[in-house]
Amino acid sequence: MGLISNGTTVFDAGAMASGFGGSMVFIKKLTASSSSSLSFVNGSSDVVLDSTYKEYVFLYRDIHPSVDGPNLQVQFNDSSSNAVTKTSTSFYAYHAENDGTPQLVYVAGGDLAQATGPQPISLDITNQDDSSAVGYLHLFNPSSTTFAKHFIARGTHMHDNIAVLSDFYAGYCNTTSAVAEVVFNMQSGNMAAGDISLYGIA
Amino acid sequence: MGVISNGTTLLDAGALDSGIATGAMTLLSTVTASSSATVSFASGITSTYKEYIFKFYDVHPSADAADLTVNFRDGSSAYDATKTSSFFWAYHSEDDSDTTLNYASSNDLAQGTGVQPISSNPGYDNDQACSGTLHLFDPASTTFVKHFMAVSNSTEPGNYSINSYASGYCNVTAAIDGVQFKFESGNIDSGTFKMYGVK
């Protein structure tokens, strides 16, 4: 049953009509608890990661590593769970708690050149009790079978030199296959705590 | 027909009641480019929202390595608001031979009325394009300059990934009531542009 008010369709077929709801649609939240990875797989556990939206946003909050100094990283897979090839850029702004070594630099250790390995999005996170990493990752039009799939990540975290690291990563999945899986994990150890939420931009 | 629940009006006359919580980011308009010289949002930019967000997805040029640009309309019919801006980028080649993070003075403006680059040098190979986001703040203000910020990523003809950051302000006190995208040369072969209002 639909609902029409003054000639305007408000609800129909179990959904609110376009223009009534918000455009950032919550899809799924995963919570880490000594987790080796957090995976968002299209069609699994209520995850939507297909042509429904032109853009997906992952918000990661208070990701806390089990060991000192690993990178938080993300992997993009096709529908067969194969990691796709990526080229990316990486730079950060850095400032230590003791006021030392403020800098803005490109960091080759965080970029990829036609590689299938995971993409770092937070480098060298300390596992002090109050330390964590936060940020967001935008993935553009992952279902395209024409274009490379662009991504942009922006975050900040406590570095294991006891400093703030402001993170900037971007690049593209250099494939015309659709990206259907996004997997977050730590470079070593596990994700002791934290959560990641997935949103679609309608 | 309206809907009233427990004495509270939820919707009436085709609209949700203003007291009903909804999302804070509202899709206002979508434009799909097809060999388009420009993509313009010529209406709907008003004082209704304090911020407008423009998303662009898989914008593919007809000419190789033309910057995707934006310009702003400040009361006349022309998209030529005076702007001062900054621009920096990071890029990395697929063969891993070249990495850079630097300020790009060729893409900034100093009280210029021309277009503002927001995504650098996307190639026109079949799989190449650019995607990103532009924020425009309080465009209806007749007191303050109008700030904007953009971030994007592009696939460059020489097989580079380019991450571009542009920000600045329209140095006018007239309201901004239109936003126009185009490539610095050639057409927008394809791509999707969306405009959102943020409460």
mmCIF file with all atom_site columns, N, CA, C and O in Angstrom, chain A residues 69-88:
data_model
loop_
_atom_site.group_PDB
_atom_site.id
_atom_site.type_symbol
_atom_site.label_atom_id
_atom_site.label_alt_id
_atom_site.label_comp_id
_atom_site.label_asym_id
_atom_site.label_entity_id
_atom_site.label_seq_id
_atom_site.pdbx_PDB_ins_code
_atom_site.Cartn_x
_atom_site.Cartn_y
_atom_site.Cartn_z
_atom_site.occupancy
_atom_site.B_iso_or_equiv
_atom_site.pdbx_formal_charge
_atom_site.auth_seq_id
_atom_site.auth_comp_id
_atom_site.auth_asym_id
_atom_site.auth_atom_id
_atom_site.pdbx_PDB_model_num
ATOM 1  N N  . GLY A 1 69 ? 51.843 -0.193  16.944 1.00 0.00 ? 69 GLY A N  1
ATOM 2  C CA . GLY A 1 69 ? 52.455 0.272   15.705 1.00 0.00 ? 69 GLY A CA 1
ATOM 3  C C  . GLY A 1 69 ? 51.967 -0.279  14.391 1.00 0.00 ? 69 GLY A C  1
ATOM 4  O O  . GLY A 1 69 ? 52.586 0.006   13.357 1.00 0.00 ? 69 GLY A O  1
ATOM 5  N N  . PRO A 1 70 ? 50.869 -1.033  14.326 1.00 0.00 ? 70 PRO A N  1
ATOM 6  C CA . PRO A 1 70 ? 50.455 -1.516  12.998 1.00 0.00 ? 70 PRO A CA 1
ATOM 7  C C  . PRO A 1 70 ? 49.689 -0.444  12.230 1.00 0.00 ? 70 PRO A C  1
ATOM 8  O O  . PRO A 1 70 ? 49.204 0.536   12.796 1.00 0.00 ? 70 PRO A O  1
ATOM 9  N N  . ASN A 1 71 ? 49.588 -0.678  10.934 1.00 0.00 ? 71 ASN A N  1
ATOM 10 C CA . ASN A 1 71 ? 48.729 0.161   10.093 1.00 0.00 ? 71 ASN A CA 1
ATOM 11 C C  . ASN A 1 71 ? 47.305 -0.382  10.116 1.00 0.00 ? 71 ASN A C  1
ATOM 12 O O  . ASN A 1 71 ? 47.098 -1.596  10.091 1.00 0.00 ? 71 ASN A O  1
ATOM 13 N N  . LEU A 1 72 ? 46.343 0.526   10.095 1.00 0.00 ? 72 LEU A N  1
ATOM 14 C CA . LEU A 1 72 ? 44.987 0.133   9.720  1.00 0.00 ? 72 LEU A CA 1
ATOM 15 C C  . LEU A 1 72 ? 44.953 0.155   8.200  1.00 0.00 ? 72 LEU A C  1
ATOM 16 O O  . LEU A 1 72 ? 45.466 1.099   7.572  1.00 0.00 ? 72 LEU A O  1
ATOM 17 N N  . GLN A 1 73 ? 44.383 -0.863  7.604  1.00 0.00 ? 73 GLN A N  1
ATOM 18 C CA . GLN A 1 73 ? 44.422 -0.978  6.156  1.00 0.00 ? 73 GLN A CA 1
ATOM 19 C C  . GLN A 1 73 ? 43.105 -1.506  5.621  1.00 0.00 ? 73 GLN A C  1
ATOM 20 O O  . GLN A 1 73 ? 42.306 -2.089  6.360  1.00 0.00 ? 73 GLN A O  1
ATOM 21 N N  . VAL A 1 74 ? 42.906 -1.269  4.320  1.00 0.00 ? 74 VAL A N  1
ATOM 22 C CA . VAL A 1 74 ? 41.652 -1.674  3.688  1.00 0.00 ? 74 VAL A CA 1
ATOM 23 C C  . VAL A 1 74 ? 41.979 -2.432  2.403  1.00 0.00 ? 74 VAL A C  1
ATOM 24 O O  . VAL A 1 74 ? 42.974 -2.138  1.728  1.00 0.00 ? 74 VAL A O  1
ATOM 25 N N  . GLN A 1 75 ? 41.142 -3.416  2.116  1.00 0.00 ? 75 GLN A N  1
ATOM 26 C CA . GLN A 1 75 ? 41.285 -4.169  0.888  1.00 0.00 ? 75 GLN A CA 1
ATOM 27 C C  . GLN A 1 75 ? 39.980 -4.103  0.100  1.00 0.00 ? 75 GLN A C  1
ATOM 28 O O  . GLN A 1 75 ? 38.891 -4.116  0.692  1.00 0.00 ? 75 GLN A O  1
ATOM 29 N N  . PHE A 1 76 ? 40.120 -3.990  -1.195 1.00 0.00 ? 76 PHE A N  1
ATOM 30 C CA . PHE A 1 76 ? 38.963 -3.990  -2.088 1.00 0.00 ? 76 PHE A CA 1
ATOM 31 C C  . PHE A 1 76 ? 38.997 -5.264  -2.921 1.00 0.00 ? 76 PHE A C  1
ATOM 32 O O  . PHE A 1 76 ? 40.005 -5.566  -3.567 1.00 0.00 ? 76 PHE A O  1
ATOM 33 N N  . ASN A 1 77 ? 37.895 -5.994  -2.908 1.00 0.00 ? 77 ASN A N  1
ATOM 34 C CA . ASN A 1 77 ? 37.807 -7.263  -3.635 1.00 0.00 ? 77 ASN A CA 1
ATOM 35 C C  . ASN A 1 77 ? 36.702 -7.214  -4.675 1.00 0.00 ? 77 ASN A C  1
ATOM 36 O O  . ASN A 1 77 ? 35.699 -6.488  -4.502 1.00 0.00 ? 77 ASN A O  1
ATOM 37 N N  . ASP A 1 78 ? 36.877 -8.027  -5.705 1.00 0.00 ? 78 ASP A N  1
ATOM 38 C CA . ASP A 1 78 ? 35.777 -8.174  -6.663 1.00 0.00 ? 78 ASP A CA 1
ATOM 39 C C  . ASP A 1 78 ? 34.763 -9.186  -6.119 1.00 0.00 ? 78 ASP A C  1
ATOM 40 O O  . ASP A 1 78 ? 34.903 -9.670  -4.983 1.00 0.00 ? 78 ASP A O  1
ATOM 41 N N  . SER A 1 79 ? 33.790 -9.523  -6.924 1.00 0.00 ? 79 SER A N  1
ATOM 42 C CA . SER A 1 79 ? 32.709 -10.391 -6.429 1.00 0.00 ? 79 SER A CA 1
ATOM 43 C C  . SER A 1 79 ? 33.165 -11.821 -6.187 1.00 0.00 ? 79 SER A C  1
ATOM 44 O O  . SER A 1 79 ? 32.428 -12.611 -5.594 1.00 0.00 ? 79 SER A O  1
ATOM 45 N N  . SER A 1 80 ? 34.383 -12.147 -6.646 1.00 0.00 ? 80 SER A N  1
ATOM 46 C CA . SER A 1 80 ? 34.937 -13.480 -6.375 1.00 0.00 ? 80 SER A CA 1
ATOM 47 C C  . SER A 1 80 ? 35.937 -13.454 -5.233 1.00 0.00 ? 80 SER A C  1
ATOM 48 O O  . SER A 1 80 ? 36.725 -14.396 -5.066 1.00 0.00 ? 80 SER A O  1
ATOM 49 N N  . SER A 1 81 ? 35.923 -12.353 -4.479 1.00 0.00 ? 81 SER A N  1
ATOM 50 C CA . SER A 1 81 ? 36.825 -12.178 -3.335 1.00 0.00 ? 81 SER A CA 1
ATOM 51 C C  . SER A 1 81 ? 38.293 -12.070 -3.739 1.00 0.00 ? 81 SER A C  1
ATOM 52 O O  . SER A 1 81 ? 39.178 -12.321 -2.909 1.00 0.00 ? 81 SER A O  1
ATOM 53 N N  . ASN A 1 82 ? 38.536 -11.718 -4.985 1.00 0.00 ? 82 ASN A N  1
ATOM 54 C CA . ASN A 1 82 ? 39.912 -11.476 -5.426 1.00 0.00 ? 82 ASN A CA 1
ATOM 55 C C  . ASN A 1 82 ? 40.276 -10.014 -5.197 1.00 0.00 ? 82 ASN A C  1
ATOM 56 O O  . ASN A 1 82 ? 39.517 -9.115  -5.595 1.00 0.00 ? 82 ASN A O  1
ATOM 57 N N  . ALA A 1 83 ? 41.432 -9.784  -4.581 1.00 0.00 ? 83 ALA A N  1
ATOM 58 C CA . ALA A 1 83 ? 41.896 -8.420  -4.359 1.00 0.00 ? 83 ALA A CA 1
ATOM 59 C C  . ALA A 1 83 ? 42.193 -7.748  -5.697 1.00 0.00 ? 83 ALA A C  1
ATOM 60 O O  . ALA A 1 83 ? 42.803 -8.350  -6.586 1.00 0.00 ? 83 ALA A O  1
ATOM 61 N N  . VAL A 1 84 ? 41.749 -6.509  -5.849 1.00 0.00 ? 84 VAL A N  1
ATOM 62 C CA . VAL A 1 84 ? 41.922 -5.810  -7.114 1.00 0.00 ? 84 VAL A CA 1
ATOM 63 C C  . VAL A 1 84 ? 43.198 -4.970  -7.088 1.00 0.00 ? 84 VAL A C  1
ATOM 64 O O  . VAL A 1 84 ? 43.725 -4.628  -6.022 1.00 0.00 ? 84 VAL A O  1
ATOM 65 N N  . THR A 1 85 ? 43.679 -4.617  -8.264 1.00 0.00 ? 85 THR A N  1
ATOM 66 C CA . THR A 1 85 ? 44.893 -3.810  -8.422 1.00 0.00 ? 85 THR A CA 1
ATOM 67 C C  . THR A 1 85 ? 44.587 -2.353  -8.108 1.00 0.00 ? 85 THR A C  1
ATOM 68 O O  . THR A 1 85 ? 43.564 -1.821  -8.539 1.00 0.00 ? 85 THR A O  1
ATOM 69 N N  . LYS A 1 86 ? 45.518 -1.708  -7.402 1.00 0.00 ? 86 LYS A N  1
ATOM 70 C CA . LYS A 1 86 ? 45.300 -0.328  -6.979 1.00 0.00 ? 86 LYS A CA 1
ATOM 71 C C  . LYS A 1 86 ? 46.544 0.524   -7.211 1.00 0.00 ? 86 LYS A C  1
ATOM 72 O O  . LYS A 1 86 ? 47.669 0.046   -7.060 1.00 0.00 ? 86 LYS A O  1
ATOM 73 N N  . THR A 1 87 ? 46.331 1.795   -7.545 1.00 0.00 ? 87 THR A N  1
ATOM 74 C CA . THR A 1 87 ? 47.381 2.815   -7.519 1.00 0.00 ? 87 THR A CA 1
ATOM 75 C C  . THR A 1 87 ? 46.864 3.954   -6.656 1.00 0.00 ? 87 THR A C  1
ATOM 76 O O  . THR A 1 87 ? 45.703 4.351   -6.784 1.00 0.00 ? 87 THR A O  1
ATOM 77 N N  . SER A 1 88 ? 47.742 4.483   -5.781 1.00 0.00 ? 88 SER A N  1
ATOM 78 C CA . SER A 1 88 ? 47.257 5.439   -4.789 1.00 0.00 ? 88 SER A CA 1
ATOM 79 C C  . SER A 1 88 ? 48.342 6.424   -4.371 1.00 0.00 ? 88 SER A C  1
ATOM 80 O O  . SER A 1 88 ? 49.521 6.244   -4.670 1.00 0.00 ? 88 SER A O  1
#
